[in-house]
Short mmCIF file of C-alpha atoms and ligand atoms in Angstrom, two decimals:
data_model
loop_
_atom_site.label_atom_id
_atom_site.label_comp_id
_atom_site.label_asym_id
_atom_site.label_seq_id
_atom_site.Cartn_x
_atom_site.Cartn_y
_atom_site.Cartn_z
CA MET D 1 -42.21 -84.20 -46.19
CA ARG D 2 -43.86 -84.12 -42.79
CA MET D 3 -43.05 -87.74 -42.08
CA LEU D 4 -39.46 -87.33 -43.26
CA GLY D 5 -39.06 -84.32 -40.98
CA ARG D 6 -40.25 -86.32 -38.00
CA LEU D 7 -37.99 -89.25 -38.79
CA GLY D 8 -35.09 -86.82 -39.09
CA VAL D 9 -35.74 -85.55 -35.57
CA LEU D 10 -35.95 -89.08 -34.18
CA TRP D 11 -32.67 -89.97 -35.87
CA LEU D 12 -30.97 -86.92 -34.37
CA VAL D 13 -32.12 -87.83 -30.86
CA ALA D 14 -30.94 -91.42 -31.30
CA ALA D 15 -27.65 -90.28 -32.82
CA SER D 16 -26.80 -87.91 -29.97
CA ALA D 17 -27.42 -90.72 -27.49
CA VAL D 18 -25.21 -93.16 -29.39
CA PHE D 19 -22.35 -90.84 -30.33
CA GLY D 20 -21.90 -88.92 -27.02
CA VAL D 21 -18.36 -89.31 -25.79
CA PRO D 22 -17.14 -90.22 -22.32
CA GLY D 23 -15.03 -87.54 -20.67
CA ALA D 24 -13.58 -86.04 -17.53
CA VAL D 25 -13.32 -82.68 -15.79
CA ARG D 26 -10.48 -81.83 -13.40
CA CYS D 27 -11.51 -79.35 -10.69
CA GLY D 28 -9.00 -77.46 -8.53
CA LYS D 29 -11.73 -77.38 -5.90
CA LEU D 30 -15.15 -79.01 -5.83
CA LEU D 31 -18.03 -77.99 -3.58
CA ASP D 32 -19.72 -80.94 -1.88
CA VAL D 33 -23.11 -79.26 -1.56
CA ARG D 34 -24.47 -81.77 0.96
CA ALA D 35 -21.58 -81.44 3.42
CA GLY D 36 -20.93 -77.77 2.62
CA LYS D 37 -17.23 -78.54 2.18
CA LEU D 38 -14.67 -77.72 -0.50
CA LEU D 39 -12.70 -80.76 -1.70
CA GLU D 40 -9.31 -80.37 -3.44
CA ASN D 41 -8.11 -81.73 -6.80
CA GLN D 42 -11.22 -83.65 -7.76
CA THR D 43 -11.85 -85.41 -11.07
CA ILE D 44 -15.36 -86.00 -12.38
CA LEU D 45 -15.72 -88.86 -14.88
CA PHE D 46 -18.77 -89.21 -17.11
CA ASP D 47 -19.90 -91.74 -19.68
CA ASP D 48 -21.20 -91.40 -23.27
CA SER D 49 -24.75 -90.73 -22.01
CA GLY D 50 -23.52 -87.67 -20.06
CA THR D 51 -23.95 -89.38 -16.68
CA ILE D 52 -21.34 -89.12 -13.92
CA THR D 53 -19.64 -92.46 -13.22
CA ALA D 54 -17.15 -91.40 -10.52
CA VAL D 55 -15.96 -88.35 -8.56
CA GLY D 56 -12.76 -88.29 -6.50
CA ALA D 57 -9.07 -87.51 -6.17
CA ASN D 58 -6.49 -89.50 -8.17
CA LEU D 59 -9.03 -91.29 -10.37
CA ALA D 60 -7.58 -93.28 -13.29
CA LEU D 61 -8.80 -91.86 -16.60
CA PRO D 62 -10.34 -94.24 -19.15
CA ALA D 63 -8.16 -94.77 -22.26
CA GLY D 64 -8.37 -91.92 -24.75
CA VAL D 65 -10.03 -89.44 -22.37
CA ALA D 66 -8.36 -86.00 -22.17
CA PRO D 67 -9.74 -84.16 -19.14
CA ILE D 68 -11.03 -80.60 -19.29
CA ASP D 69 -8.72 -78.53 -17.11
CA LEU D 70 -10.50 -76.51 -14.42
CA SER D 71 -7.60 -76.72 -11.98
CA HIS D 72 -7.79 -72.98 -11.20
CA SER D 73 -11.54 -73.03 -10.60
CA THR D 74 -14.16 -74.26 -8.14
CA CYS D 75 -16.72 -76.74 -9.48
CA LEU D 76 -20.23 -77.14 -8.18
CA PRO D 77 -23.39 -78.81 -9.48
CA GLY D 78 -25.35 -77.09 -12.25
CA LEU D 79 -27.74 -74.64 -10.58
CA ILE D 80 -31.53 -74.99 -10.48
CA ASP D 81 -34.11 -72.18 -10.61
CA VAL D 82 -37.57 -73.52 -9.72
CA HIS D 83 -39.47 -70.39 -10.79
CA THR D 84 -38.78 -69.04 -14.27
CA HIS D 85 -40.75 -67.68 -17.20
CA LEU D 86 -38.33 -68.28 -20.07
CA THR D 87 -40.87 -67.29 -22.72
CA SER D 88 -41.33 -63.75 -21.46
CA ASP D 89 -39.24 -60.63 -20.93
CA PRO D 90 -39.79 -57.76 -18.45
CA SER D 91 -41.29 -55.58 -21.22
CA ASP D 92 -44.12 -58.12 -21.75
CA THR D 93 -45.89 -57.53 -18.42
CA GLY D 94 -47.88 -54.41 -19.39
CA TYR D 95 -49.71 -53.40 -22.56
CA GLU D 96 -46.71 -54.09 -24.80
CA GLY D 97 -47.11 -57.79 -24.06
CA LEU D 98 -50.45 -57.82 -25.88
CA GLY D 99 -48.56 -57.46 -29.16
CA VAL D 100 -46.52 -60.62 -28.64
CA SER D 101 -47.85 -63.55 -30.69
CA VAL D 102 -47.63 -67.17 -29.57
CA PRO D 103 -44.84 -68.04 -32.07
CA ARG D 104 -42.95 -64.86 -31.10
CA GLU D 105 -43.21 -65.90 -27.46
CA ALA D 106 -41.67 -69.28 -28.28
CA ILE D 107 -38.75 -67.54 -30.02
CA LYS D 108 -38.18 -65.40 -26.91
CA GLY D 109 -38.11 -68.69 -25.01
CA ALA D 110 -35.33 -70.03 -27.23
CA LYS D 111 -33.29 -66.86 -26.68
CA ASN D 112 -33.79 -66.92 -22.90
CA ALA D 113 -33.11 -70.66 -22.59
CA ALA D 114 -29.60 -70.09 -24.00
CA LYS D 115 -29.00 -67.12 -21.66
CA THR D 116 -30.12 -69.16 -18.65
CA LEU D 117 -27.85 -72.10 -19.46
CA HIS D 118 -24.94 -69.74 -20.08
CA ALA D 119 -25.52 -68.27 -16.59
CA GLY D 120 -24.94 -71.69 -15.00
CA PHE D 121 -28.57 -72.76 -14.55
CA THR D 122 -28.70 -76.25 -16.07
CA THR D 123 -32.23 -77.01 -14.82
CA VAL D 124 -35.30 -74.82 -14.52
CA ARG D 125 -38.90 -75.32 -13.55
CA ASN D 126 -40.90 -73.00 -15.81
CA VAL D 127 -44.12 -72.08 -14.02
CA GLY D 128 -46.38 -70.25 -16.41
CA ALA D 129 -46.18 -69.53 -20.12
CA GLY D 130 -48.62 -68.29 -22.72
CA ASN D 131 -50.43 -71.22 -24.28
CA PHE D 132 -47.84 -74.04 -24.47
CA THR D 133 -44.79 -72.11 -25.66
CA ASP D 134 -42.73 -73.57 -22.79
CA VAL D 135 -43.57 -77.10 -23.98
CA ALA D 136 -42.17 -76.16 -27.42
CA VAL D 137 -38.98 -74.73 -25.89
CA ARG D 138 -38.49 -77.80 -23.67
CA ASP D 139 -39.02 -80.15 -26.60
CA GLY D 140 -36.67 -78.12 -28.83
CA ILE D 141 -33.95 -78.32 -26.18
CA ASN D 142 -34.48 -82.05 -25.64
CA ALA D 143 -34.33 -82.71 -29.39
CA GLY D 144 -31.01 -80.84 -29.62
CA ASP D 145 -32.47 -78.07 -31.83
CA ILE D 146 -31.56 -75.22 -29.45
CA PRO D 147 -29.31 -74.87 -26.37
CA GLY D 148 -30.97 -74.55 -22.99
CA PRO D 149 -31.40 -75.98 -19.52
CA ARG D 150 -33.32 -79.11 -18.61
CA MET D 151 -36.90 -77.89 -18.25
CA LEU D 152 -39.96 -78.94 -16.33
CA VAL D 153 -42.84 -76.90 -17.69
CA SER D 154 -46.39 -76.06 -16.64
CA GLY D 155 -47.97 -74.60 -19.78
CA PRO D 156 -50.64 -71.97 -18.96
CA PRO D 157 -51.13 -71.38 -15.23
CA LEU D 158 -54.56 -72.19 -13.78
CA GLY D 159 -56.47 -69.19 -12.45
CA ILE D 160 -59.89 -67.75 -11.75
CA THR D 161 -61.74 -65.49 -14.19
CA GLY D 162 -60.28 -61.99 -13.86
CA GLY D 163 -57.57 -63.12 -11.44
CA HIS D 164 -53.79 -62.79 -11.48
CA CYS D 165 -53.46 -65.44 -14.20
CA ASP D 166 -56.23 -64.15 -16.42
CA ASN D 167 -55.40 -61.04 -18.45
CA ASN D 168 -57.46 -57.98 -17.55
CA LEU D 169 -55.76 -55.46 -19.82
CA LEU D 170 -58.46 -55.42 -22.51
CA PRO D 171 -62.08 -54.24 -22.13
CA TYR D 172 -65.08 -56.57 -22.28
CA GLU D 173 -65.72 -56.28 -26.01
CA PHE D 174 -62.50 -58.19 -26.79
CA HIS D 175 -63.77 -61.19 -24.75
CA TYR D 176 -60.20 -62.15 -23.93
CA ARG D 177 -59.57 -65.03 -21.56
CA GLU D 178 -56.28 -66.76 -20.74
CA ALA D 179 -55.95 -70.43 -21.64
CA GLY D 180 -55.60 -71.53 -17.99
CA VAL D 181 -58.81 -69.98 -16.64
CA ALA D 182 -61.02 -72.47 -14.79
CA ASP D 183 -63.64 -71.74 -12.12
CA GLY D 184 -64.96 -74.37 -9.71
CA PRO D 185 -63.44 -77.68 -8.56
CA TRP D 186 -64.51 -79.78 -11.56
CA ALA D 187 -63.57 -77.19 -14.19
CA ALA D 188 -60.20 -76.90 -12.44
CA ARG D 189 -59.76 -80.69 -12.53
CA THR D 190 -60.57 -80.66 -16.24
CA LYS D 191 -57.99 -77.91 -16.77
CA VAL D 192 -55.34 -79.98 -14.98
CA ARG D 193 -56.14 -82.89 -17.32
CA GLU D 194 -55.95 -80.54 -20.32
CA VAL D 195 -52.55 -79.04 -19.50
CA VAL D 196 -51.19 -82.53 -18.82
CA LYS D 197 -52.59 -83.63 -22.19
CA TYR D 198 -50.62 -80.91 -23.97
CA GLY D 199 -47.32 -81.54 -22.21
CA ALA D 200 -47.23 -80.11 -18.66
CA ASP D 201 -44.72 -81.74 -16.27
CA VAL D 202 -45.93 -79.66 -13.34
CA ILE D 203 -49.12 -77.72 -12.56
CA LYS D 204 -49.02 -73.99 -11.78
CA VAL D 205 -51.98 -72.40 -10.06
CA CYS D 206 -52.60 -68.80 -9.10
CA ALA D 207 -54.05 -69.02 -5.59
CA SER D 208 -53.95 -65.31 -4.68
CA GLY D 209 -53.83 -61.96 -6.41
CA GLY D 210 -50.54 -60.67 -7.77
CA VAL D 211 -48.27 -57.74 -8.45
CA LEU D 212 -47.99 -57.65 -12.24
CA SER D 213 -51.70 -58.00 -12.96
CA LYS D 214 -54.42 -55.42 -13.33
CA GLY D 215 -57.21 -54.83 -10.83
CA ASP D 216 -56.38 -57.36 -8.14
CA GLN D 217 -54.53 -57.35 -4.83
CA PRO D 218 -51.65 -59.67 -3.88
CA GLY D 219 -53.04 -60.17 -0.39
CA THR D 220 -56.51 -61.37 -1.36
CA PRO D 221 -57.44 -65.00 -2.04
CA GLN D 222 -58.57 -66.02 -5.53
CA TYR D 223 -59.05 -69.81 -5.64
CA THR D 224 -60.94 -71.31 -2.70
CA GLU D 225 -59.44 -74.08 -0.61
CA GLU D 226 -61.97 -76.45 -2.20
CA GLU D 227 -60.71 -75.59 -5.69
CA LEU D 228 -57.07 -75.87 -4.61
CA LYS D 229 -57.77 -79.32 -3.11
CA ALA D 230 -59.33 -80.49 -6.37
CA ILE D 231 -56.31 -79.23 -8.34
CA ALA D 232 -53.76 -80.84 -6.01
CA ASP D 233 -55.68 -84.12 -5.93
CA GLU D 234 -56.06 -84.30 -9.72
CA ALA D 235 -52.44 -83.34 -10.36
CA HIS D 236 -51.06 -85.87 -7.88
CA LYS D 237 -53.27 -88.59 -9.34
CA LEU D 238 -51.68 -87.84 -12.73
CA GLY D 239 -48.16 -87.86 -11.25
CA ARG D 240 -47.64 -84.07 -11.32
CA LYS D 241 -46.61 -81.74 -8.51
CA VAL D 242 -48.29 -78.38 -8.01
CA ALA D 243 -46.72 -74.93 -7.55
CA ALA D 244 -49.07 -72.29 -6.16
CA HIS D 245 -48.54 -68.58 -6.70
CA ALA D 246 -49.58 -67.17 -3.30
CA HIS D 247 -48.65 -63.79 -1.82
CA GLY D 248 -51.58 -63.55 0.59
CA THR D 249 -51.59 -64.93 4.13
CA GLN D 250 -54.87 -66.81 3.68
CA SER D 251 -54.05 -68.25 0.25
CA ILE D 252 -50.69 -69.53 1.47
CA LYS D 253 -52.43 -71.49 4.23
CA ASP D 254 -55.24 -72.68 1.95
CA ALA D 255 -52.69 -73.97 -0.57
CA ILE D 256 -50.62 -75.76 2.07
CA ARG D 257 -53.71 -77.38 3.59
CA ALA D 258 -54.83 -78.40 0.08
CA GLY D 259 -51.63 -80.43 -0.28
CA ILE D 260 -49.86 -78.21 -2.82
CA ASP D 261 -46.12 -78.93 -3.12
CA SER D 262 -44.60 -75.44 -3.20
CA ILE D 263 -45.71 -71.93 -2.35
CA GLU D 264 -44.36 -69.37 -4.81
CA HIS D 265 -43.58 -65.82 -3.57
CA SER D 266 -44.85 -66.61 -0.01
CA SER D 267 -44.75 -62.86 0.63
CA LEU D 268 -47.25 -62.39 3.46
CA ILE D 269 -46.77 -65.72 5.22
CA ASP D 270 -47.37 -65.52 8.99
CA ASP D 271 -46.20 -67.72 11.87
CA GLU D 272 -49.12 -70.10 11.43
CA GLY D 273 -48.34 -70.42 7.70
CA ILE D 274 -44.69 -71.18 8.45
CA ALA D 275 -45.72 -73.81 11.01
CA LEU D 276 -48.14 -75.35 8.49
CA ALA D 277 -45.46 -75.45 5.78
CA LYS D 278 -43.13 -77.29 8.17
CA GLU D 279 -45.88 -79.70 9.22
CA HIS D 280 -46.82 -80.54 5.61
CA GLY D 281 -43.25 -80.52 4.24
CA THR D 282 -44.25 -77.80 1.75
CA TYR D 283 -41.41 -75.95 0.04
CA LEU D 284 -41.41 -72.16 0.23
CA VAL D 285 -40.02 -70.28 -2.76
CA PHE D 286 -39.24 -66.61 -2.07
CA ASP D 287 -38.25 -64.59 -5.16
CA ILE D 288 -36.47 -61.89 -3.18
CA TYR D 289 -34.18 -60.39 -5.82
CA ASN D 290 -36.67 -59.02 -8.38
CA ASP D 291 -38.09 -56.34 -6.04
CA ASP D 292 -34.95 -54.26 -6.72
CA TYR D 293 -35.41 -54.63 -10.48
CA ILE D 294 -39.15 -53.82 -10.50
CA LEU D 295 -38.67 -50.66 -8.44
CA ALA D 296 -35.66 -49.46 -10.47
CA GLU D 297 -36.67 -50.47 -14.00
CA GLY D 298 -40.35 -51.46 -13.92
CA ALA D 299 -41.74 -48.12 -15.16
CA LYS D 300 -39.28 -48.06 -18.09
CA GLU D 301 -40.27 -51.65 -18.96
CA GLY D 302 -43.93 -50.61 -19.22
CA MET D 303 -45.12 -52.25 -16.01
CA LEU D 304 -48.41 -50.74 -14.79
CA ALA D 305 -48.20 -47.94 -12.20
CA GLU D 306 -50.45 -50.01 -9.92
CA SER D 307 -47.97 -52.92 -10.15
CA ILE D 308 -45.10 -50.76 -8.98
CA GLU D 309 -47.24 -49.46 -6.09
CA LYS D 310 -48.07 -53.05 -5.07
CA GLU D 311 -44.38 -54.02 -5.20
CA LYS D 312 -43.46 -51.08 -2.95
CA LYS D 313 -45.83 -52.41 -0.28
CA LEU D 314 -44.80 -56.05 -0.64
CA GLY D 315 -41.04 -56.20 -1.29
CA ARG D 316 -39.67 -55.50 2.16
CA LEU D 317 -42.32 -57.60 3.94
CA GLN D 318 -41.45 -60.54 1.68
CA ARG D 319 -37.76 -60.26 2.57
CA GLU D 320 -38.53 -60.05 6.30
CA ASN D 321 -40.78 -63.10 6.05
CA PHE D 322 -38.09 -64.96 4.10
CA ARG D 323 -35.72 -64.47 7.05
CA LYS D 324 -38.40 -65.52 9.53
CA ALA D 325 -39.29 -68.69 7.60
CA PHE D 326 -35.64 -69.63 7.17
CA GLN D 327 -34.87 -69.13 10.84
CA ALA D 328 -37.92 -71.23 11.74
CA GLY D 329 -36.53 -74.12 9.67
CA ALA D 330 -39.03 -74.22 6.77
CA LYS D 331 -37.92 -76.03 3.60
CA MET D 332 -36.79 -73.56 0.94
CA ALA D 333 -35.96 -73.83 -2.75
CA PHE D 334 -34.34 -71.23 -5.01
CA GLY D 335 -36.80 -69.57 -7.39
CA THR D 336 -36.46 -66.11 -8.88
CA ASP D 337 -39.38 -65.30 -11.22
CA ALA D 338 -36.89 -64.72 -14.08
CA GLY D 339 -38.77 -62.98 -16.87
CA VAL D 340 -39.94 -60.29 -14.44
CA TYR D 341 -36.24 -59.24 -14.48
CA PRO D 342 -33.84 -60.10 -17.37
CA HIS D 343 -32.98 -63.77 -17.91
CA GLY D 344 -29.42 -64.75 -17.10
CA ASP D 345 -29.33 -62.62 -13.93
CA ASN D 346 -30.79 -65.48 -11.86
CA ALA D 347 -27.69 -65.77 -9.63
CA LYS D 348 -28.15 -62.19 -8.38
CA GLN D 349 -30.65 -63.63 -5.89
CA PHE D 350 -27.95 -65.55 -3.97
CA SER D 351 -26.49 -62.45 -2.32
CA LYS D 352 -30.01 -61.24 -1.39
CA MET D 353 -30.63 -64.55 0.36
CA VAL D 354 -27.37 -64.12 2.28
CA GLU D 355 -28.20 -60.48 3.07
CA TRP D 356 -31.52 -61.66 4.55
CA GLY D 357 -30.20 -64.37 6.86
CA MET D 358 -28.83 -67.39 5.01
CA ARG D 359 -25.22 -68.56 4.94
CA PRO D 360 -23.87 -68.95 1.40
CA ILE D 361 -24.14 -72.75 1.69
CA ASP D 362 -27.84 -72.49 2.62
CA ALA D 363 -28.55 -70.42 -0.49
CA ILE D 364 -26.52 -72.83 -2.65
CA GLN D 365 -28.35 -75.84 -1.19
CA ALA D 366 -31.66 -74.10 -2.00
CA ALA D 367 -30.54 -74.00 -5.68
CA THR D 368 -29.14 -77.55 -5.75
CA ILE D 369 -30.21 -80.38 -3.44
CA ASN D 370 -33.37 -78.69 -2.15
CA ALA D 371 -34.54 -77.59 -5.60
CA ALA D 372 -33.82 -81.08 -6.96
CA ASP D 373 -35.92 -82.59 -4.17
CA LEU D 374 -38.83 -80.21 -4.85
CA ILE D 375 -38.93 -80.96 -8.57
CA GLY D 376 -38.64 -84.71 -8.02
CA TRP D 377 -35.26 -85.11 -9.74
CA LYS D 378 -32.97 -85.55 -6.73
CA GLU D 379 -31.46 -88.75 -8.16
CA LYS D 380 -30.31 -86.92 -11.31
CA VAL D 381 -29.57 -83.23 -10.62
CA GLY D 382 -28.38 -80.98 -7.79
CA ALA D 383 -25.21 -82.86 -6.78
CA LEU D 384 -21.97 -84.04 -8.39
CA GLU D 385 -22.28 -87.75 -7.65
CA ALA D 386 -22.19 -90.99 -9.62
CA GLY D 387 -25.53 -91.56 -11.35
CA HIS D 388 -26.29 -87.84 -11.67
CA TYR D 389 -26.10 -85.94 -14.95
CA ALA D 390 -22.72 -84.33 -15.66
CA ASP D 391 -24.22 -80.85 -15.11
CA ILE D 392 -21.26 -78.83 -13.87
CA VAL D 393 -20.62 -75.15 -13.20
CA ALA D 394 -17.23 -73.67 -12.35
CA VAL D 395 -16.44 -70.27 -10.85
CA ASN D 396 -13.33 -68.35 -9.87
CA GLY D 397 -13.01 -67.99 -6.11
CA ASP D 398 -14.78 -69.51 -3.12
CA PRO D 399 -18.60 -69.39 -3.22
CA LEU D 400 -18.72 -70.24 0.50
CA ALA D 401 -16.86 -67.00 1.26
CA ASP D 402 -18.48 -64.83 -1.43
CA VAL D 403 -21.67 -66.11 -2.97
CA LYS D 404 -21.51 -63.36 -5.63
CA VAL D 405 -18.89 -65.39 -7.53
CA LEU D 406 -21.87 -67.45 -8.77
CA GLU D 407 -22.94 -64.43 -10.86
CA ALA D 408 -19.97 -65.00 -13.19
CA PRO D 409 -19.48 -68.68 -14.02
CA VAL D 410 -16.41 -69.43 -16.17
CA PHE D 411 -17.53 -72.92 -17.20
CA VAL D 412 -20.92 -74.59 -17.76
CA MET D 413 -21.54 -78.19 -18.81
CA LYS D 414 -24.89 -79.90 -19.26
CA GLY D 415 -24.99 -83.67 -19.59
CA GLY D 416 -21.31 -83.92 -20.55
CA VAL D 417 -21.61 -81.22 -23.23
CA VAL D 418 -19.73 -77.93 -22.71
CA ALA D 419 -21.98 -74.87 -22.98
CA ARG D 420 -19.34 -72.34 -21.93
CA ASN D 421 -15.62 -72.44 -21.08
CA GLU D 422 -13.62 -69.36 -20.18
CA ALA D 423 -11.69 -70.97 -17.33
CA ALA D 424 -8.11 -69.86 -16.73
CA ARG D 425 -5.50 -72.49 -17.58
ZN1 ZN O 501 -43.92 -66.16 -11.72
#
């Protein structure tokens, strides 16, 4: 039975590759995200593997292809969120989360993957999940078992004993320890090898303290620069990039100097940190929407009182530092920490980014070409160009005039397959 089941899955994967159909989408307007310009009456052609073959006006359609009509809408590339936690919900951050089993967590992941795709996010980088539930969700999506975005996943995040990525909710007698805990450079290297062994595409490390954890402070360092160097070196040797959770000023600099690829949260970055990020080409990921959600809903969701107090101190500083880093010309990618707030609301961050200094096109580039560059998939996602996946979102209205239109996509396609279509005809 087991063998037959496996063969069945292989056959399904092969079948979907063979029997995909070529197609076309006609867009009233199309946003060229590189140039920041709207083009009129564009047709996107894609082949049976779901890859774009041509984009332009007045393209001849291949025989038998009936185009999808989006002539009243504006098309843009499928969006990318580089910081999600698809396998958890806001209610899982406090004590209630202790009652969520590993299989239950994977089922939440399946639910949230569908919501995320439906919201126009066709690619996510999932940075931190219990055990390897994100690997299961990614593999289920890739096998065609469940709908969801393309996923790069980290598995359990690496962290120090008792730090932000360990779980300090239970007393000593339970001897609880998160799967990603590793202390010291060699133990951390071993942990990188282990998460890669079980399916990680990217390494997540908790460099500083955090908000939604018990008994630590966001501003204080957790891993040392020596440990961070070992993690970055081991990950890069194995062909993986590293995302470092770092709120604190010192940890941000330690992580950049260690050669880590992106700084997550970046809350207390100072001028020297911004200069270092520019010098090293490190991406900064500021999750500046969820502050509103944590302060308004966190207590009802069971978040710890200390977490809400930490957020009150951090939220505004993070937004001010986002503006500073953007104005200084640091590289930025769109990441939201979805899971801390409800999945599917990812696009609510765009208007925050505009409120705090970006033009709409800057925020859109952060979620397309910049995010694609950070995750190492710039040849395949983040732009509507020949050779890229046919990952297409359409909205009503002009996202360059009002970025909020991205909160309500009317059409979503991933790899030539329609996930949602409510476009006006
Ligand atoms: Zn996170």
